[in-house]
Coordinates of C-alpha atoms and ligand atoms in Angstrom, one line a residue:
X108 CA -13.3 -31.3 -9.0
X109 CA -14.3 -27.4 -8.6
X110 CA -12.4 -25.1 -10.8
X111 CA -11.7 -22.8 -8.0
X112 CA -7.8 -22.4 -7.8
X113 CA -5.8 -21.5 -5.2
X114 CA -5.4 -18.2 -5.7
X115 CA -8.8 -17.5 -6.2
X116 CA -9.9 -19.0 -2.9
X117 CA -6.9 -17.4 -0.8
X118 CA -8.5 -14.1 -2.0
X119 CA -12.1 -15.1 -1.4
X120 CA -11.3 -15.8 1.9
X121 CA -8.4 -13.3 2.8
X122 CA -10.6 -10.8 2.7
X123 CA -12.5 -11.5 5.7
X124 CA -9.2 -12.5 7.8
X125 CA -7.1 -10.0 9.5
X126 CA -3.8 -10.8 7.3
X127 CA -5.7 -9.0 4.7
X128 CA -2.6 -7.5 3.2
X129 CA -1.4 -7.9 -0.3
X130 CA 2.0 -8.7 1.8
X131 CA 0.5 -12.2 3.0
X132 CA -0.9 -12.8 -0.3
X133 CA 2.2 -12.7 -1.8
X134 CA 4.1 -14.9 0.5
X135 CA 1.3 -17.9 -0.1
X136 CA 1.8 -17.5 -3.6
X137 CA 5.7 -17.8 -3.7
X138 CA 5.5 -20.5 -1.2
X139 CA 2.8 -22.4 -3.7
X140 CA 5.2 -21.4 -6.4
X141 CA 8.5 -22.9 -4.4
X142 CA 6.1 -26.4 -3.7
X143 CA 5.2 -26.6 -7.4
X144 CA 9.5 -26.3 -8.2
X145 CA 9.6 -29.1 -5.7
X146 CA 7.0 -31.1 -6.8
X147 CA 8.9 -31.3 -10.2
X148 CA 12.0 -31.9 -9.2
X149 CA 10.5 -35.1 -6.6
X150 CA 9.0 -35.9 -9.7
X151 CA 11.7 -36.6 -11.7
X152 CA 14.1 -37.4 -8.8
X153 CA 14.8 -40.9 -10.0
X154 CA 16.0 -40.3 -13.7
X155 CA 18.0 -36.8 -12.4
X156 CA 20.4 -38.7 -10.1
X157 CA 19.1 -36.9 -7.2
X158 CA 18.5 -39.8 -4.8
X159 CA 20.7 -40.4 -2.1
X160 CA 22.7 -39.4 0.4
X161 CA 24.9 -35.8 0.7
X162 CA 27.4 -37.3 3.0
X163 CA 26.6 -34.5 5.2
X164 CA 24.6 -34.8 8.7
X165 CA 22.4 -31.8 9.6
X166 CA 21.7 -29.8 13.0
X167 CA 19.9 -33.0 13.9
X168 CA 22.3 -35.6 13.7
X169 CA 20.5 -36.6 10.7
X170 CA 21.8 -37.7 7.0
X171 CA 20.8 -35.1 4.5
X172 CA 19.5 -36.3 1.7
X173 CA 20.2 -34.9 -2.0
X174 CA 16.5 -34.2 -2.1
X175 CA 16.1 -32.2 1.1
X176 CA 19.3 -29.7 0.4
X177 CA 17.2 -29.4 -3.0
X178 CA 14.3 -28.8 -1.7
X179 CA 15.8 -26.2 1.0
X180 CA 17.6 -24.5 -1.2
X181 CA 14.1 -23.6 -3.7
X182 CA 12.6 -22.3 -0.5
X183 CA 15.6 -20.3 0.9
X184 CA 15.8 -18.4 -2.3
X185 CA 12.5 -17.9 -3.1
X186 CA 11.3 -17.1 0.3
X187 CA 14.0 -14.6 0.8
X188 CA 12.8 -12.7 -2.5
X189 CA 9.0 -12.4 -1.5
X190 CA 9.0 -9.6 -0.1
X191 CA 7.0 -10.2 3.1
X192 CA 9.7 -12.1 5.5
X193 CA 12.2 -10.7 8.1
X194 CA 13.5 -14.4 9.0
X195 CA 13.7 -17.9 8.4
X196 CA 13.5 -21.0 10.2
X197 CA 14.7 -24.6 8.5
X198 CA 15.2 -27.7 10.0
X199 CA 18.5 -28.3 7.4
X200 CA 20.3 -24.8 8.9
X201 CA 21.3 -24.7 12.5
X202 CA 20.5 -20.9 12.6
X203 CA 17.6 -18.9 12.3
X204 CA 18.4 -17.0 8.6
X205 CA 17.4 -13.2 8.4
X206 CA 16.4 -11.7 5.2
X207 CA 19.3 -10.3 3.8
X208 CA 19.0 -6.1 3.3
X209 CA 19.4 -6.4 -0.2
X210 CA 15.7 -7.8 -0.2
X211 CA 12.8 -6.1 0.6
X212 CA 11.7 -7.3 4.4
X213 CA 8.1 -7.6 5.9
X214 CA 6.8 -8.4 9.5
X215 CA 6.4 -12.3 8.8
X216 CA 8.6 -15.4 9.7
X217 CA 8.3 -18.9 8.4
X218 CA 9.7 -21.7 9.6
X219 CA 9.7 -25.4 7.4
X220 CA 11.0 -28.7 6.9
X221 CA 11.5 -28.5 3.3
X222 CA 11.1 -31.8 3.1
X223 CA 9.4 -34.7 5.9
X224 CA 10.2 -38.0 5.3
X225 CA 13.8 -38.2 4.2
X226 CA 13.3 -41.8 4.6
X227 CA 11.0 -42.6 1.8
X228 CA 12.4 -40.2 -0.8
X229 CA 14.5 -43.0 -2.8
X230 CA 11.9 -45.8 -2.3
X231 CA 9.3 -43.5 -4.3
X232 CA 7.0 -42.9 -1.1
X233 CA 5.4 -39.7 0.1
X234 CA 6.8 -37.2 1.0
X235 CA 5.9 -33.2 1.6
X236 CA 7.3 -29.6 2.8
X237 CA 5.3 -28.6 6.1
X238 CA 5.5 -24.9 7.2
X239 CA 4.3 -22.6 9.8
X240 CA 3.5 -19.0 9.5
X241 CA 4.2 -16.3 12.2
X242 CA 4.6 -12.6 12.5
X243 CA 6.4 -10.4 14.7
X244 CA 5.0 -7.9 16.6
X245 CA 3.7 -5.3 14.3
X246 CA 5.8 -2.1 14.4
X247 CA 8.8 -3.5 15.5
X248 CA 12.3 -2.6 13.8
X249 CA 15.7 -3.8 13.8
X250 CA 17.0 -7.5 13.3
X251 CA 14.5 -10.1 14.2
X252 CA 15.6 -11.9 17.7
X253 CA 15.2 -15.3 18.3
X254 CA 13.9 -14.7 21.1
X255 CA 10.8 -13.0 18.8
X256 CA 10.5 -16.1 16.9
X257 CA 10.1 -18.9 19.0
X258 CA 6.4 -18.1 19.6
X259 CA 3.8 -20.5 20.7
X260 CA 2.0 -22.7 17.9
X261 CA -1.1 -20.7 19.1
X262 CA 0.3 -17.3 17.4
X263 CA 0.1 -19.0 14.1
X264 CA -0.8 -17.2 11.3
X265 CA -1.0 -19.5 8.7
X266 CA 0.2 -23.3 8.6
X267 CA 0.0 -26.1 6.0
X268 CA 2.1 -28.8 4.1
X269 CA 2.6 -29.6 0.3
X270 CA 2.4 -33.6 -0.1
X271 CA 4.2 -35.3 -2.8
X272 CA 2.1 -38.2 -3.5
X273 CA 0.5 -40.2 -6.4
X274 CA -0.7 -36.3 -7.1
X275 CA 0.9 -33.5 -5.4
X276 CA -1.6 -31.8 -2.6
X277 CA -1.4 -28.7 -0.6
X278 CA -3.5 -28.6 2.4
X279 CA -3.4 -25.7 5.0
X280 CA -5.2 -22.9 7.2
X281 CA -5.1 -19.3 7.6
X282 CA -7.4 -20.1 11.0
X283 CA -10.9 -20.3 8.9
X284 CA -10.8 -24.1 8.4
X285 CA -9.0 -26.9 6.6
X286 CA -8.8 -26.2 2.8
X287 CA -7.3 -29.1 0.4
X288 CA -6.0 -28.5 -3.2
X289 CA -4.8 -30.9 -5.8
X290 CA -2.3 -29.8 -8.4
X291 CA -3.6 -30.2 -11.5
X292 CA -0.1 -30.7 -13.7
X293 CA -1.4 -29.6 -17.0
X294 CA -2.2 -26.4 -15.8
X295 CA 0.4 -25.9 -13.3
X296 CA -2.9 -24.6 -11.0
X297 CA -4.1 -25.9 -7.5
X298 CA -7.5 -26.4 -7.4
X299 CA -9.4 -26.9 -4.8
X300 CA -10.6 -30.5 -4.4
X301 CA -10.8 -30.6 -0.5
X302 CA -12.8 -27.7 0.6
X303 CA -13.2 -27.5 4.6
X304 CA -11.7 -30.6 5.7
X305 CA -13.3 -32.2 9.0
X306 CA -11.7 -34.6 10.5
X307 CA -13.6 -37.8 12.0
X308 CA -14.6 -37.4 15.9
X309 CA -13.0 -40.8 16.0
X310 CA -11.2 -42.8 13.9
X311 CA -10.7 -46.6 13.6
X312 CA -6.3 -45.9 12.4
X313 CA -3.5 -45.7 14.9
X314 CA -0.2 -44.9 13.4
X315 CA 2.9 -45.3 15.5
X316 CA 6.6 -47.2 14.9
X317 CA 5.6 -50.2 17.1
X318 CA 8.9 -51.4 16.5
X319 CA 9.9 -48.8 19.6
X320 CA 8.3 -50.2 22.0
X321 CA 11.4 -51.7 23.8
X322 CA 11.9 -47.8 24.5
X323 CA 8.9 -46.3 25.6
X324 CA 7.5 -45.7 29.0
X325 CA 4.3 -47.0 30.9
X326 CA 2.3 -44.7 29.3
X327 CA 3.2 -44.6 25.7
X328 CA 3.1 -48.5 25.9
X329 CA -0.9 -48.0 27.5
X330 CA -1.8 -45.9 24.6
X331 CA -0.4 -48.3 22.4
X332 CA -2.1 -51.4 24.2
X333 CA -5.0 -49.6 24.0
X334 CA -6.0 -48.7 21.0
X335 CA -4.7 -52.6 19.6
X336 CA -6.8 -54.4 22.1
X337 CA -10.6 -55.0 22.5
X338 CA -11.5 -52.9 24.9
X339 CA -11.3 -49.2 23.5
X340 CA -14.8 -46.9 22.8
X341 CA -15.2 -49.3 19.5
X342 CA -14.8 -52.9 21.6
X343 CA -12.2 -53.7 18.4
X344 CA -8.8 -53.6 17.6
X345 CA -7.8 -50.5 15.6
X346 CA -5.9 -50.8 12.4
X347 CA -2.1 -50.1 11.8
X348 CA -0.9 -47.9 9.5
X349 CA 2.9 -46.5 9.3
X350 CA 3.8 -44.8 6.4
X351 CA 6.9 -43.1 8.1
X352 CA 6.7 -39.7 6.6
X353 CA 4.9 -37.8 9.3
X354 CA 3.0 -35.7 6.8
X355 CA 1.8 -38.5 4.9
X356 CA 0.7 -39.7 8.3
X357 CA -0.7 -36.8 9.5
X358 CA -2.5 -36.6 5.9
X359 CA -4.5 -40.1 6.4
X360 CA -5.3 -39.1 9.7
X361 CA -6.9 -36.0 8.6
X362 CA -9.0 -37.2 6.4
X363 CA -9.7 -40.3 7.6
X364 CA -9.6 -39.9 11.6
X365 CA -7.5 -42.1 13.8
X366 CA -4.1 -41.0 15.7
X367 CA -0.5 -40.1 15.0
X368 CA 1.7 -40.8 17.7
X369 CA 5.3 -40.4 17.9
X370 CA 5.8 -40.6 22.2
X371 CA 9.6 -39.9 23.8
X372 CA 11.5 -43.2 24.3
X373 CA 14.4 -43.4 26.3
X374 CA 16.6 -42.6 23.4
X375 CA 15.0 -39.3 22.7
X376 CA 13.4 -38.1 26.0
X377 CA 11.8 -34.8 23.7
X378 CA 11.0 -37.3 21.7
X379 CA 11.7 -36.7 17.6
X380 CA 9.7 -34.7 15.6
X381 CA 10.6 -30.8 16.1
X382 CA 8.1 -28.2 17.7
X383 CA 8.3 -25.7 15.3
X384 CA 8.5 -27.2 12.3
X385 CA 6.4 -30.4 12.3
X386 CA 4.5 -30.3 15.7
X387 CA 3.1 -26.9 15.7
X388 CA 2.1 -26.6 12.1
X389 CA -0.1 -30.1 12.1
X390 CA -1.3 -29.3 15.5
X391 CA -2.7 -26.0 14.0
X392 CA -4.6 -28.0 11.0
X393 CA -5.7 -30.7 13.7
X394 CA -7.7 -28.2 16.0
X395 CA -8.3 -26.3 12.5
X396 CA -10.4 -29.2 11.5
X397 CA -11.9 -30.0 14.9
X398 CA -9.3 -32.3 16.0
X399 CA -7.1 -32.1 18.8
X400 CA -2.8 -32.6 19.7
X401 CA -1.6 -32.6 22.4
X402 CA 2.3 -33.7 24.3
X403 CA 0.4 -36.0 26.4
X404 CA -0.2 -33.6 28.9
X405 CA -0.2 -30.3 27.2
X406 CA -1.8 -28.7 24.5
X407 CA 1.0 -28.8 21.4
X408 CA -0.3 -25.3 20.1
X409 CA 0.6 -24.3 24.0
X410 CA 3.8 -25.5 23.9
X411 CA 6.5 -22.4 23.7
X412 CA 10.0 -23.5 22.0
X413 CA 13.1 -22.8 24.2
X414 CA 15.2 -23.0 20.8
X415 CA 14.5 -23.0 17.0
X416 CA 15.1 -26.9 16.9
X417 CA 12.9 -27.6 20.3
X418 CA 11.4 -31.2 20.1
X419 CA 8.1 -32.4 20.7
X420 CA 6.2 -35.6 21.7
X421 CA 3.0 -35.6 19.5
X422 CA 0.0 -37.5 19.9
X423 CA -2.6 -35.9 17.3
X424 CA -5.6 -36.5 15.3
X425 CA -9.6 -37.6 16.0
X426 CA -10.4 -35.8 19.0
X427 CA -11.4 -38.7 21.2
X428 CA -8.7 -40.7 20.3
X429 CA -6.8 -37.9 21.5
X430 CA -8.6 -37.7 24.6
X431 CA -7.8 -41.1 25.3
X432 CA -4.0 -40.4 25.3
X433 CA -5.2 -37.8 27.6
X434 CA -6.8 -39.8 29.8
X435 CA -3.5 -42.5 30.4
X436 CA -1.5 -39.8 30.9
X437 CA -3.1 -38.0 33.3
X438 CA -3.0 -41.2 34.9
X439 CA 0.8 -41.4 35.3
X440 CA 2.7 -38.5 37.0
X441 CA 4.5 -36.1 34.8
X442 CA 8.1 -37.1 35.0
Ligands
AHG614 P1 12.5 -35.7 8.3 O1 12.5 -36.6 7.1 O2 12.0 -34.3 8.0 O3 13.8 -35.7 9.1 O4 11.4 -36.3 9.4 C1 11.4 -37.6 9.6 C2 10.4 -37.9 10.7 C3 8.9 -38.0 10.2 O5 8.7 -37.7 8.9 C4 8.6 -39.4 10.5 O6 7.3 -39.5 10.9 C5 9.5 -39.8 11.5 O7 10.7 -39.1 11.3 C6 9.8 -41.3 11.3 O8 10.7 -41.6 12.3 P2 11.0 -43.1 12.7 O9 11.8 -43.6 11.6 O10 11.8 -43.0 14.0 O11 9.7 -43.8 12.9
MN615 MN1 10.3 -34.0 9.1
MN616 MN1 13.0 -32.9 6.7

């Protein structure tokens, strides 16, 4: 593995990118620093009586675990003392948070799920923090709007996750490709280990939670069909994988090629996974890395949130597998 760190590569390559201010800089680094807290604590989570339930069910009508409030709280505090943020975005708070005026505010927003795949945390699978990076209009003043945050996945700045695996990764993209680092935990550095991820044209993986499919619609069922039967682009059945944690999902499919799909069923019409936090950020990494992610029928990175908690359909990964999706649904009228 190279011995380039993190922070040596983020100023390599910062200096050629627009968001060549020592502001951005900063924010990576106390976001880095708040995944590394994380990473510990997920670490130790089974002998720290950490597991489990709160009690409490978020803005989602989801049970918090122990380990997300945790893992929101490190990021709330530290990401309200960096410096470089006006406003906040979680999916455990209902409300967007401002920086409070006892901190010094910048131009940027980011918006999180502290932690993806509440599911797998006390059953010792992956899990990660996946965030998105966007600014407000330069020279603007007062309180941050909403109405200024929810931008379009294309207005990016910066997106990327931290996955807490068998080692603890952070993968993202300041728009000038996919970069992967492994924590090395002696050190307490993140190397780089990954450098310019591509992601397969086409994969051979399709990851979806088959176990839905009472619930779908024509088309979602048609994707599904096809990619298990013989008569996709490869003339064999595709492989299964469901890990359940979208960003361990997302990670496999990355490197590996293939397609994530999570379609709208009839219990969830938006279907489940949240625009801004999950959608948007992994769409940006897919096209980063020449794949593609789309709603079916649009473009995810397209796709402007009406609220902070807007939900998504998302069919992303290898970009012909993608284009297949494409294909069925143009093939069936948009509801
Ligand atoms: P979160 O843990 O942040 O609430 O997200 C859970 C998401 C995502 O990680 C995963 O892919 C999906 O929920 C799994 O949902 P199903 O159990 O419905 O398949
Ligand atoms: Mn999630
Ligand atoms: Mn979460």
């Amino acid at each position: 593995m190279s011995e380039v760190t993190v922070t040596e590569h983020l100023l390599l390559h910062q200096k050629r990118s627009p968001h060549a201010t020592g502001q951005f800089t900063g924010l990576l680094h106390d976001l880095i620093l708040s995944g590394k807290s994380i990473s510990r604590r997920v670490n130790k989570a089974g002998l720290l009586d950490i597991l489990g339930g709160t009690g409490v069910v978020n803005v989602q009508g989801e049970n918090v675990q122990k380990m997300d409030e945790i893992a929101n709280t490190v990021l709330m505090y530290r990401m309200e003392r960096c410096g470089a943020l006006c406003a906040m975005g979680s999916e455990e708070n209902a409300e967007l948070v401002r920086v409070s005026p006892e901190f010094p505010r910048g131009d940027y927003i980011l918006i999180f799920d502290p932690l993806d795949g509440s599911s797998n945390i006390d059953v010792n699978i992956n899990i990660g923090t996946i965030f998105s990076i966007l600014r407000r209009q330069p020279g603007s003043t007062g309180e941050v709007t909403l109405e200024e945050v929810l931008q379009p996945g294309t207005q990016q700045v910066a997106a990327g996750y931290i996955l807490y695996g068998p080692s603890t990764m952070l993968v993202f993209s300041t728009g000038q490709g996919v970069h992967g680092f492994t924590l090395d935990p002696g050190v307490g550095e993140f190397l780089l280990s990954h450098p310019d991820i591509r992601i397969p044209e086409r994969g051979k993986i399709y990851s979806v939670n088959e176990g839905y499919w009472e619930y779908w619609d024509t088309p979602a069922r048609e994707c599904v069909s096809h990619f298990r039967s013989t008569k996709n682009a490869w003339g064999q059945s595709y492989s299964l994988r469901y890990v359940g944690s979208l960003v361990a999902d997302f990670h496999r499919t990355l490197l590996y090629g293939g397609i994530y799909m999570y379609p709208p069923d009839i219990r969830k019409p938006e279907g489940k996974l949240r625009l801004m936090c999950e959608g948007a950020p992994l769409a940006f990494l897919a096209e980063q890395a020449g794949g593609k992610a789309i709603d079916g029928y649009t473009r995810i990175l397209e796709r402007k949130p009406d609220q902070l908690h807007a939900r998504v359909p998302l069919f992303i990964g290898s970009a012909q597998d993608v284009d297949d999706v494409a294909r069925i649904y143009a093939a069936h009228k948009k509801p």
